[in-house]
mmCIF file of C-alpha atoms and ligand atoms in Angstrom:
data_model
loop_
_atom_site.group_PDB
_atom_site.id
_atom_site.type_symbol
_atom_site.label_atom_id
_atom_site.label_comp_id
_atom_site.label_asym_id
_atom_site.label_seq_id
_atom_site.Cartn_x
_atom_site.Cartn_y
_atom_site.Cartn_z
ATOM 1 C CA UNK A 23 8.696 187.075 254.175
ATOM 2 C CA UNK A 24 9.404 183.411 253.792
ATOM 3 C CA UNK A 25 5.963 182.344 254.920
ATOM 4 C CA UNK A 26 4.197 184.773 252.610
ATOM 5 C CA UNK A 27 6.103 183.491 249.615
ATOM 6 C CA UNK A 28 5.405 179.895 250.444
ATOM 7 C CA UNK A 29 1.683 180.562 250.887
ATOM 8 C CA UNK A 30 1.613 182.329 247.520
ATOM 9 C CA UNK A 31 3.424 179.411 245.944
ATOM 10 C CA UNK A 32 1.108 176.814 247.454
ATOM 11 C CA UNK A 33 -2.075 178.610 246.475
ATOM 12 C CA UNK A 34 -0.816 179.007 242.945
ATOM 13 C CA UNK A 35 -1.485 181.957 240.673
ATOM 14 C CA UNK A 36 -5.304 182.061 241.051
ATOM 15 C CA UNK A 37 -5.235 182.528 244.806
ATOM 16 C CA UNK A 38 -2.293 184.872 244.793
ATOM 17 C CA UNK A 39 -4.263 188.042 244.213
ATOM 18 C CA UNK A 40 -6.582 187.415 247.161
ATOM 19 C CA UNK A 41 -3.787 186.249 249.452
ATOM 20 C CA UNK A 42 -1.516 189.140 248.568
ATOM 21 C CA UNK A 43 -4.255 191.652 249.403
ATOM 22 C CA UNK A 44 -5.019 190.008 252.752
ATOM 23 C CA UNK A 45 -1.314 189.791 253.645
ATOM 24 C CA UNK A 46 -0.732 193.395 252.595
ATOM 25 C CA UNK A 47 -2.882 194.485 255.561
ATOM 26 C CA UNK A 48 -0.483 192.756 257.969
ATOM 27 C CA UNK A 49 2.619 192.961 255.800
ATOM 28 C CA UNK A 50 4.258 195.603 258.000
ATOM 29 C CA UNK A 51 4.187 193.419 261.129
ATOM 30 C CA UNK A 52 4.786 190.130 259.231
ATOM 31 C CA UNK A 53 7.656 191.535 257.214
ATOM 32 C CA UNK A 54 9.402 193.112 260.185
ATOM 33 C CA UNK A 55 9.157 189.782 262.039
ATOM 34 C CA UNK A 56 10.195 187.923 258.871
ATOM 35 C CA UNK A 57 13.087 190.164 258.036
ATOM 36 C CA UNK A 58 15.514 187.244 258.396
ATOM 37 C CA UNK A 59 18.582 186.991 260.537
ATOM 38 C CA UNK A 60 19.864 190.426 259.609
ATOM 39 C CA UNK A 61 16.775 192.143 261.071
ATOM 40 C CA UNK A 62 16.701 194.377 258.027
ATOM 41 C CA UNK A 63 13.657 195.962 256.373
ATOM 42 C CA UNK A 64 11.205 194.018 254.200
ATOM 43 C CA UNK A 65 12.782 192.691 251.016
ATOM 44 C CA UNK A 66 11.280 191.406 247.789
ATOM 45 C CA UNK A 67 14.295 189.069 247.546
ATOM 46 C CA UNK A 68 13.920 185.305 247.915
ATOM 47 C CA UNK A 69 16.025 184.240 250.880
ATOM 48 C CA UNK A 70 18.144 181.173 250.198
ATOM 49 C CA UNK A 71 20.067 179.372 252.937
ATOM 50 C CA UNK A 72 23.051 177.563 251.402
ATOM 51 C CA UNK A 73 24.398 174.831 253.725
ATOM 52 C CA UNK A 74 27.715 174.374 251.943
ATOM 53 C CA UNK A 75 30.958 172.420 252.261
ATOM 54 C CA UNK A 76 33.325 175.408 251.987
ATOM 55 C CA UNK A 77 36.966 175.359 250.832
ATOM 56 C CA UNK A 78 37.844 171.789 249.784
ATOM 57 C CA UNK A 79 39.507 171.804 246.355
ATOM 58 C CA UNK A 80 39.230 173.044 242.809
ATOM 59 C CA UNK A 81 35.901 171.431 242.044
ATOM 60 C CA UNK A 82 34.253 172.699 245.214
ATOM 61 C CA UNK A 83 35.502 176.240 244.698
ATOM 62 C CA UNK A 84 34.116 176.290 241.146
ATOM 63 C CA UNK A 85 30.793 174.797 242.170
ATOM 64 C CA UNK A 86 30.148 177.059 245.146
ATOM 65 C CA UNK A 87 31.182 180.153 243.190
ATOM 66 C CA UNK A 88 28.747 179.138 240.427
ATOM 67 C CA UNK A 89 25.955 178.919 243.007
ATOM 68 C CA UNK A 90 26.859 182.304 244.510
ATOM 69 C CA UNK A 91 26.970 183.868 241.043
ATOM 70 C CA UNK A 92 23.586 182.423 240.055
ATOM 71 C CA UNK A 93 21.767 183.364 243.264
ATOM 72 C CA UNK A 94 22.672 187.044 242.991
ATOM 73 C CA UNK A 95 20.667 189.990 244.251
ATOM 74 C CA UNK A 96 20.151 191.057 240.632
ATOM 75 C CA UNK A 97 18.486 187.689 240.057
ATOM 76 C CA UNK A 98 16.179 188.362 243.028
ATOM 77 C CA UNK A 99 17.927 186.388 245.750
ATOM 78 C CA UNK A 100 19.415 186.996 249.174
ATOM 79 C CA UNK A 101 21.866 184.085 249.399
ATOM 80 C CA UNK A 102 23.042 183.274 252.924
ATOM 81 C CA UNK A 103 26.215 181.170 252.533
ATOM 82 C CA UNK A 104 27.088 178.805 255.405
ATOM 83 C CA UNK A 105 30.287 176.786 254.766
ATOM 84 C CA UNK A 106 31.035 173.853 257.071
ATOM 85 C CA UNK A 107 33.740 174.316 259.727
ATOM 86 C CA UNK A 108 35.719 171.777 257.689
ATOM 87 C CA UNK A 109 34.875 169.571 254.659
ATOM 88 C CA UNK A 110 34.133 166.649 256.981
ATOM 89 C CA UNK A 111 32.323 168.547 259.754
ATOM 90 C CA UNK A 112 28.621 167.669 259.712
ATOM 91 C CA UNK A 113 27.759 169.310 263.059
ATOM 92 C CA UNK A 114 28.393 172.820 261.741
ATOM 93 C CA UNK A 115 26.151 171.997 258.796
ATOM 94 C CA UNK A 116 23.369 170.695 261.045
ATOM 95 C CA UNK A 117 23.624 173.896 263.109
ATOM 96 C CA UNK A 118 23.505 176.122 260.021
ATOM 97 C CA UNK A 119 20.547 174.167 258.691
ATOM 98 C CA UNK A 120 18.630 174.657 261.963
ATOM 99 C CA UNK A 121 19.425 178.382 261.947
ATOM 100 C CA UNK A 122 18.060 178.751 258.432
ATOM 101 C CA UNK A 123 14.841 176.989 259.453
ATOM 102 C CA UNK A 124 14.577 179.246 262.492
ATOM 103 C CA UNK A 125 15.146 182.301 260.312
ATOM 104 C CA UNK A 126 12.369 181.094 257.991
ATOM 105 C CA UNK A 127 14.387 181.317 254.778
ATOM 106 C CA UNK A 128 12.377 180.610 251.654
ATOM 107 C CA UNK A 129 14.460 177.623 250.551
ATOM 108 C CA UNK A 130 17.523 175.663 251.704
ATOM 109 C CA UNK A 131 20.280 174.412 249.423
ATOM 110 C CA UNK A 132 22.311 171.546 250.922
ATOM 111 C CA UNK A 133 25.634 170.008 249.892
ATOM 112 C CA UNK A 134 26.100 167.411 252.626
ATOM 113 C CA UNK A 135 29.451 166.525 254.206
ATOM 114 C CA UNK A 136 27.880 163.190 255.240
ATOM 115 C CA UNK A 137 25.169 161.123 253.537
ATOM 116 C CA UNK A 138 23.569 159.988 256.813
ATOM 117 C CA UNK A 139 22.206 161.932 259.787
ATOM 118 C CA UNK A 140 19.872 164.338 257.968
ATOM 119 C CA UNK A 141 16.416 162.944 258.807
ATOM 120 C CA UNK A 142 15.707 165.233 261.782
ATOM 121 C CA UNK A 143 16.897 168.356 259.957
ATOM 122 C CA UNK A 144 14.891 167.586 256.838
ATOM 123 C CA UNK A 145 11.780 166.867 258.909
ATOM 124 C CA UNK A 146 12.255 170.195 260.704
ATOM 125 C CA UNK A 147 12.333 171.970 257.337
ATOM 126 C CA UNK A 148 9.273 170.022 256.186
ATOM 127 C CA UNK A 149 7.330 171.081 259.301
ATOM 128 C CA UNK A 150 8.352 174.689 258.615
ATOM 129 C CA UNK A 151 7.298 174.271 254.968
ATOM 130 C CA UNK A 152 10.766 175.198 253.768
ATOM 131 C CA UNK A 153 11.739 173.221 250.658
ATOM 132 C CA UNK A 154 15.222 171.674 250.548
ATOM 133 C CA UNK A 155 17.228 171.152 247.348
ATOM 134 C CA UNK A 156 20.340 168.922 247.355
ATOM 135 C CA UNK A 157 23.348 170.074 245.348
ATOM 136 C CA UNK A 158 26.020 167.551 244.258
ATOM 137 C CA UNK A 159 25.891 165.151 247.186
ATOM 138 C CA UNK A 160 22.943 162.860 247.996
ATOM 139 C CA UNK A 161 21.668 161.923 251.464
ATOM 140 C CA UNK A 162 20.360 158.629 252.889
ATOM 141 C CA UNK A 163 17.032 160.190 253.940
ATOM 142 C CA UNK A 164 13.775 159.485 252.124
ATOM 143 C CA UNK A 165 13.487 161.511 248.933
ATOM 144 C CA UNK A 166 10.071 162.662 250.185
ATOM 145 C CA UNK A 167 12.043 164.998 252.475
ATOM 146 C CA UNK A 168 13.688 167.045 249.730
ATOM 147 C CA UNK A 169 12.552 168.495 246.411
ATOM 148 C CA UNK A 170 15.354 167.320 244.145
ATOM 149 C CA UNK A 171 19.058 166.498 243.854
ATOM 150 C CA UNK A 172 21.011 168.421 241.215
ATOM 151 C CA UNK A 173 24.307 166.747 240.239
ATOM 152 C CA UNK A 174 26.111 164.980 237.425
ATOM 153 C CA UNK A 175 25.334 161.248 237.446
ATOM 154 C CA UNK A 176 28.205 159.861 239.516
ATOM 155 C CA UNK A 177 27.490 156.275 238.516
ATOM 156 C CA UNK A 178 27.659 157.178 234.814
ATOM 157 C CA UNK A 179 30.709 159.430 235.217
ATOM 158 C CA UNK A 180 32.610 156.659 237.013
ATOM 159 C CA UNK A 181 31.251 154.180 234.476
ATOM 160 C CA UNK A 182 32.960 156.189 231.735
ATOM 161 C CA UNK A 183 36.247 155.721 233.625
ATOM 162 C CA UNK A 184 35.632 151.974 233.777
ATOM 163 C CA UNK A 185 34.727 151.777 230.097
ATOM 164 C CA UNK A 186 37.933 153.614 229.164
ATOM 165 C CA UNK A 187 39.949 151.316 231.466
ATOM 166 C CA UNK A 188 38.482 148.154 229.897
ATOM 167 C CA UNK A 189 39.335 149.502 226.434
ATOM 168 C CA UNK A 190 42.838 150.524 227.519
ATOM 169 C CA UNK A 191 43.600 147.254 229.307
ATOM 170 C CA UNK A 192 41.905 144.538 227.192
ATOM 171 C CA UNK A 193 43.669 141.866 229.291
ATOM 172 C CA UNK A 194 42.674 143.544 232.543
ATOM 173 C CA UNK A 195 45.019 145.209 235.032
ATOM 174 C CA UNK A 196 46.266 145.265 238.632
ATOM 175 C CA UNK A 197 44.544 148.401 239.946
ATOM 176 C CA UNK A 198 44.027 150.496 243.034
ATOM 177 C CA UNK A 199 41.224 152.924 243.886
ATOM 178 C CA UNK A 200 41.757 156.216 245.730
ATOM 179 C CA UNK A 201 38.423 157.107 247.306
ATOM 180 C CA UNK A 202 37.006 160.389 248.527
ATOM 181 C CA UNK A 203 35.897 161.047 252.102
ATOM 182 C CA UNK A 204 34.224 157.926 253.555
ATOM 183 C CA UNK A 205 30.458 157.948 253.998
ATOM 184 C CA UNK A 206 29.677 160.174 251.020
ATOM 185 C CA UNK A 207 27.046 159.273 248.433
ATOM 186 C CA UNK A 208 29.391 160.238 245.577
ATOM 187 C CA UNK A 209 32.097 157.838 246.797
ATOM 188 C CA UNK A 210 29.686 154.904 246.834
ATOM 189 C CA UNK A 211 28.161 155.906 243.505
ATOM 190 C CA UNK A 212 31.595 156.202 241.851
ATOM 191 C CA UNK A 213 32.608 152.757 243.106
ATOM 192 C CA UNK A 214 29.306 151.379 241.840
ATOM 193 C CA UNK A 215 29.761 152.871 238.376
ATOM 194 C CA UNK A 216 33.382 151.786 237.952
ATOM 195 C CA UNK A 217 32.761 148.272 239.274
ATOM 196 C CA UNK A 218 29.784 147.798 236.952
ATOM 197 C CA UNK A 219 31.860 148.825 233.930
ATOM 198 C CA UNK A 220 34.668 146.313 234.559
ATOM 199 C CA UNK A 221 32.358 143.509 235.700
ATOM 200 C CA UNK A 222 32.501 140.498 233.400
ATOM 201 C CA UNK A 223 35.872 141.503 231.958
ATOM 202 C CA UNK A 224 38.753 139.111 232.807
ATOM 203 C CA UNK A 225 42.052 140.021 234.386
ATOM 204 C CA UNK A 226 40.928 142.879 236.634
ATOM 205 C CA UNK A 227 42.767 142.448 239.928
ATOM 206 C CA UNK A 228 41.855 144.987 242.612
ATOM 207 C CA UNK A 229 44.968 145.387 244.765
ATOM 208 C CA UNK A 230 43.010 147.574 247.169
ATOM 209 C CA UNK A 231 41.200 150.820 247.873
ATOM 210 C CA UNK A 232 41.689 153.534 250.457
ATOM 211 C CA UNK A 233 40.461 157.049 251.098
ATOM 212 C CA UNK A 234 42.856 159.878 250.371
ATOM 213 C CA UNK A 235 40.229 162.410 251.506
ATOM 214 C CA UNK A 236 40.112 164.206 248.126
ATOM 215 C CA UNK A 237 43.657 165.607 248.616
ATOM 216 C CA UNK A 238 46.867 165.425 246.549
ATOM 217 C CA UNK A 239 49.092 164.966 249.608
ATOM 218 C CA UNK A 240 47.172 161.942 250.810
ATOM 219 C CA UNK A 241 46.896 160.555 247.296
ATOM 220 C CA UNK A 242 50.684 160.720 247.011
ATOM 221 C CA UNK A 243 51.371 159.117 250.385
ATOM 222 C CA UNK A 244 48.893 156.277 249.846
ATOM 223 C CA UNK A 245 50.311 155.383 246.427
ATOM 224 C CA UNK A 246 53.914 155.611 247.698
ATOM 225 C CA UNK A 247 53.055 152.820 250.128
ATOM 226 C CA UNK A 248 51.047 150.836 247.567
ATOM 227 C CA UNK A 249 53.915 150.918 245.043
ATOM 228 C CA UNK A 250 56.445 149.670 247.605
ATOM 229 C CA UNK A 251 54.251 146.633 248.237
ATOM 230 C CA UNK A 252 52.893 146.232 244.679
ATOM 231 C CA UNK A 253 55.512 147.044 242.035
ATOM 232 C CA UNK A 254 53.225 145.427 239.430
ATOM 233 C CA UNK A 255 50.532 148.112 239.860
ATOM 234 C CA UNK A 256 49.251 149.118 236.401
ATOM 235 C CA UNK A 257 46.255 151.409 236.912
ATOM 236 C CA UNK A 258 44.898 153.838 239.503
ATOM 237 C CA UNK A 259 41.287 155.029 239.621
ATOM 238 C CA UNK A 260 41.361 158.288 241.574
ATOM 239 C CA UNK A 261 37.870 159.512 242.454
ATOM 240 C CA UNK A 262 38.947 163.140 242.059
ATOM 241 C CA UNK A 263 41.656 165.155 240.321
ATOM 242 C CA UNK A 264 43.675 166.168 243.356
ATOM 243 C CA UNK A 265 44.156 162.571 244.495
ATOM 244 C CA UNK A 266 45.088 161.548 240.944
ATOM 245 C CA UNK A 267 47.682 164.301 240.642
ATOM 246 C CA UNK A 268 49.128 163.213 243.983
ATOM 247 C CA UNK A 269 49.238 159.619 242.751
ATOM 248 C CA UNK A 270 51.145 160.709 239.632
ATOM 249 C CA UNK A 271 53.722 162.404 241.853
ATOM 250 C CA UNK A 272 54.151 159.159 243.790
ATOM 251 C CA UNK A 273 54.621 157.175 240.566
ATOM 252 C CA UNK A 274 57.312 159.623 239.443
ATOM 253 C CA UNK A 275 58.996 159.575 242.865
ATOM 254 C CA UNK A 276 59.191 155.777 242.567
ATOM 255 C CA UNK A 277 61.232 156.166 239.385
ATOM 256 C CA UNK A 278 58.319 155.092 237.199
ATOM 257 C CA UNK A 279 56.630 156.968 234.362
ATOM 258 C CA UNK A 280 52.977 157.950 234.866
ATOM 259 C CA UNK A 281 50.969 157.230 231.732
ATOM 260 C CA UNK A 282 53.426 154.526 230.697
ATOM 261 C CA UNK A 283 54.268 152.306 233.699
ATOM 262 C CA UNK A 284 51.119 153.253 235.646
ATOM 263 C CA UNK A 285 48.076 154.877 234.089
ATOM 264 C CA UNK A 286 45.863 157.138 236.219
ATOM 265 C CA UNK A 287 42.252 158.158 235.591
ATOM 266 C CA UNK A 288 40.438 160.850 237.568
ATOM 267 C CA UNK A 289 37.070 162.580 237.954
ATOM 268 C CA UNK A 290 36.362 166.341 238.022
ATOM 269 C CA UNK A 291 38.056 168.097 235.079
ATOM 270 C CA UNK A 292 39.866 170.933 236.870
ATOM 271 C CA UNK A 293 42.497 172.879 234.956
ATOM 272 C CA UNK A 294 45.410 171.243 236.860
ATOM 273 C CA UNK A 295 44.057 167.842 235.829
ATOM 274 C CA UNK A 296 43.686 168.873 232.197
ATOM 275 C CA UNK A 297 47.256 170.186 232.322
ATOM 276 C CA UNK A 298 48.437 166.875 233.814
ATOM 277 C CA UNK A 299 46.535 165.048 231.071
ATOM 278 C CA UNK A 300 48.151 167.218 228.397
ATOM 279 C CA UNK A 301 51.555 166.452 229.950
ATOM 280 C CA UNK A 302 50.844 162.695 230.030
ATOM 281 C CA UNK A 303 50.847 162.385 233.834
ATOM 282 C CA UNK A 304 47.153 161.520 233.807
ATOM 283 C CA UNK A 305 45.637 159.298 231.116
ATOM 284 C CA UNK A 306 41.899 159.986 231.429
ATOM 285 C CA UNK A 307 39.804 162.741 233.020
ATOM 286 C CA UNK A 308 36.029 162.505 233.356
ATOM 287 C CA UNK A 309 34.408 165.897 233.860
ATOM 288 C CA UNK A 310 32.134 166.240 236.886
ATOM 289 C CA UNK A 311 30.522 169.453 235.727
ATOM 290 C CA UNK A 312 30.334 171.968 238.604
ATOM 291 C CA UNK A 313 28.428 174.639 236.663
ATOM 292 C CA UNK A 314 24.785 174.105 237.569
ATOM 293 C CA UNK A 315 23.840 177.420 239.198
ATOM 294 C CA UNK A 316 21.198 178.159 236.556
ATOM 295 C CA UNK A 317 19.631 174.720 237.013
ATOM 296 C CA UNK A 318 19.500 175.376 240.761
ATOM 297 C CA UNK A 319 17.864 178.785 240.240
ATOM 298 C CA UNK A 320 15.246 177.235 237.958
ATOM 299 C CA UNK A 321 14.553 174.493 240.500
ATOM 300 C CA UNK A 322 14.142 177.053 243.295
ATOM 301 C CA UNK A 323 11.856 179.297 241.263
ATOM 302 C CA UNK A 324 9.733 176.371 240.064
ATOM 303 C CA UNK A 325 9.480 174.996 243.619
ATOM 304 C CA UNK A 326 8.379 178.322 245.104
ATOM 305 C CA UNK A 327 5.878 178.753 242.285
ATOM 306 C CA UNK A 328 4.326 175.439 243.276
ATOM 307 C CA UNK A 329 5.397 173.699 240.100
ATOM 308 C CA UNK A 330 6.527 170.069 239.910
ATOM 309 C CA UNK A 331 10.300 169.527 239.894
ATOM 310 C CA UNK A 332 11.992 166.267 238.841
ATOM 311 C CA UNK A 333 13.360 164.339 241.827
ATOM 312 C CA UNK A 334 16.766 164.082 240.113
ATOM 313 C CA UNK A 335 18.249 166.747 237.823
ATOM 314 C CA UNK A 336 21.295 165.389 235.975
ATOM 315 C CA UNK A 337 24.078 167.790 234.955
ATOM 316 C CA UNK A 338 25.768 166.736 231.689
ATOM 317 C CA UNK A 339 29.533 166.514 231.237
ATOM 318 C CA UNK A 340 32.217 165.111 228.948
ATOM 319 C CA UNK A 341 35.423 163.051 229.070
ATOM 320 C CA UNK A 342 38.998 163.701 227.979
ATOM 321 C CA UNK A 343 41.163 160.719 226.978
ATOM 322 C CA UNK A 344 44.474 161.957 225.533
ATOM 323 C CA UNK A 345 47.094 164.689 225.855
ATOM 324 C CA UNK A 346 45.619 166.345 222.756
ATOM 325 C CA UNK A 347 42.123 166.270 224.282
ATOM 326 C CA UNK A 348 43.495 167.760 227.487
ATOM 327 C CA UNK A 349 45.193 170.621 225.690
ATOM 328 C CA UNK A 350 42.126 171.241 223.513
ATOM 329 C CA UNK A 351 39.937 171.423 226.629
ATOM 330 C CA UNK A 352 42.290 173.979 228.188
ATOM 331 C CA UNK A 353 42.330 176.033 224.986
ATOM 332 C CA UNK A 354 38.516 175.922 224.884
ATOM 333 C CA UNK A 355 38.322 177.211 228.472
ATOM 334 C CA UNK A 356 36.714 174.034 229.817
ATOM 335 C CA UNK A 357 38.950 173.934 232.864
ATOM 336 C CA UNK A 358 38.164 175.550 236.189
HETATM 337 O O1 AHR B 14 31.158 165.782 245.696
HETATM 338 C C1 AHR B 14 31.997 166.049 244.603
HETATM 339 C C2 AHR B 14 33.406 165.775 244.951
HETATM 340 O O2 AHR B 14 33.781 166.521 246.100
HETATM 341 C C3 AHR B 14 34.407 166.155 243.858
HETATM 342 O O3 AHR B 14 34.566 165.193 242.854
HETATM 343 C C4 AHR B 14 35.624 166.359 244.674
HETATM 344 O O4 AHR B 14 36.681 167.016 244.007
HETATM 345 C C5 AHR B 14 35.035 167.163 245.818
HETATM 346 O O5 AHR B 14 35.868 167.227 246.879
#
């Protein structure tokens, strides 16, 4: 099935009629062989292999559910979901990717647990004429090897954190950065955006940076240590909500007041973060909009129809900079 669809897509509309008639003669054999990993009967559904991260936190759950909802059977898709063995396990993703190529799915969606190490997999998909679309995370491979990357602009999102910080601390601040899992494109892009925003502004003293692996527990334990050694800490840039909420707990445990003694800014926009913002525990939340299932469906359909797709598809978002803004966002259902 996958091959037939790709041939139709490549030939474009004009050739489709001829090709469809010629394939119809062999469709029984081709379709049985192409019935995908489940060995089922022929299907008019577009098979989509989703090489995913799996359970990781609030943002991931919202994003992957949005993809599952968009690529429904009613919308014409057979989505095969393959979460990684753990959020940092690339091998299980590489294996799932290879299985999808072997099963001749029509398209592969990839949210990578690592930015590097994808060249061989992407070349395998290219040889099998299976287009690959990146969701959220980028990869170090040449962009000739994938159709597009769909994500909010991490550099700009982190830049909005830096701009808010510069406005909030006109004399600069002693700050610490809690980073996501090392080796990810989004971690590097968020550092790039924040650093660019504070560059050229005096008084910004980076006490340090460390991964807290996107989790609240690690965010809390890192900041507990940092505060013991740096009682003059003023600001924490947490690259996601969970780490920021953990940092706020550490500030409180140290007998300090988050939002007053130490301000914390985060990225994602989950409901717990908006609640923490409304309560004053966080001071700024930049939304990293997870709801781009429709954009992904459009990109898949355009790709399979042989149409040109932009190499980067940016998902818009917004920022929240006060307790009132946090509460208003909750009331408007912007959390997730
Ligand atoms: O890649 C996006 C990041 O991954 C989110 O900001 C974070 O919450 C998730 O774990």
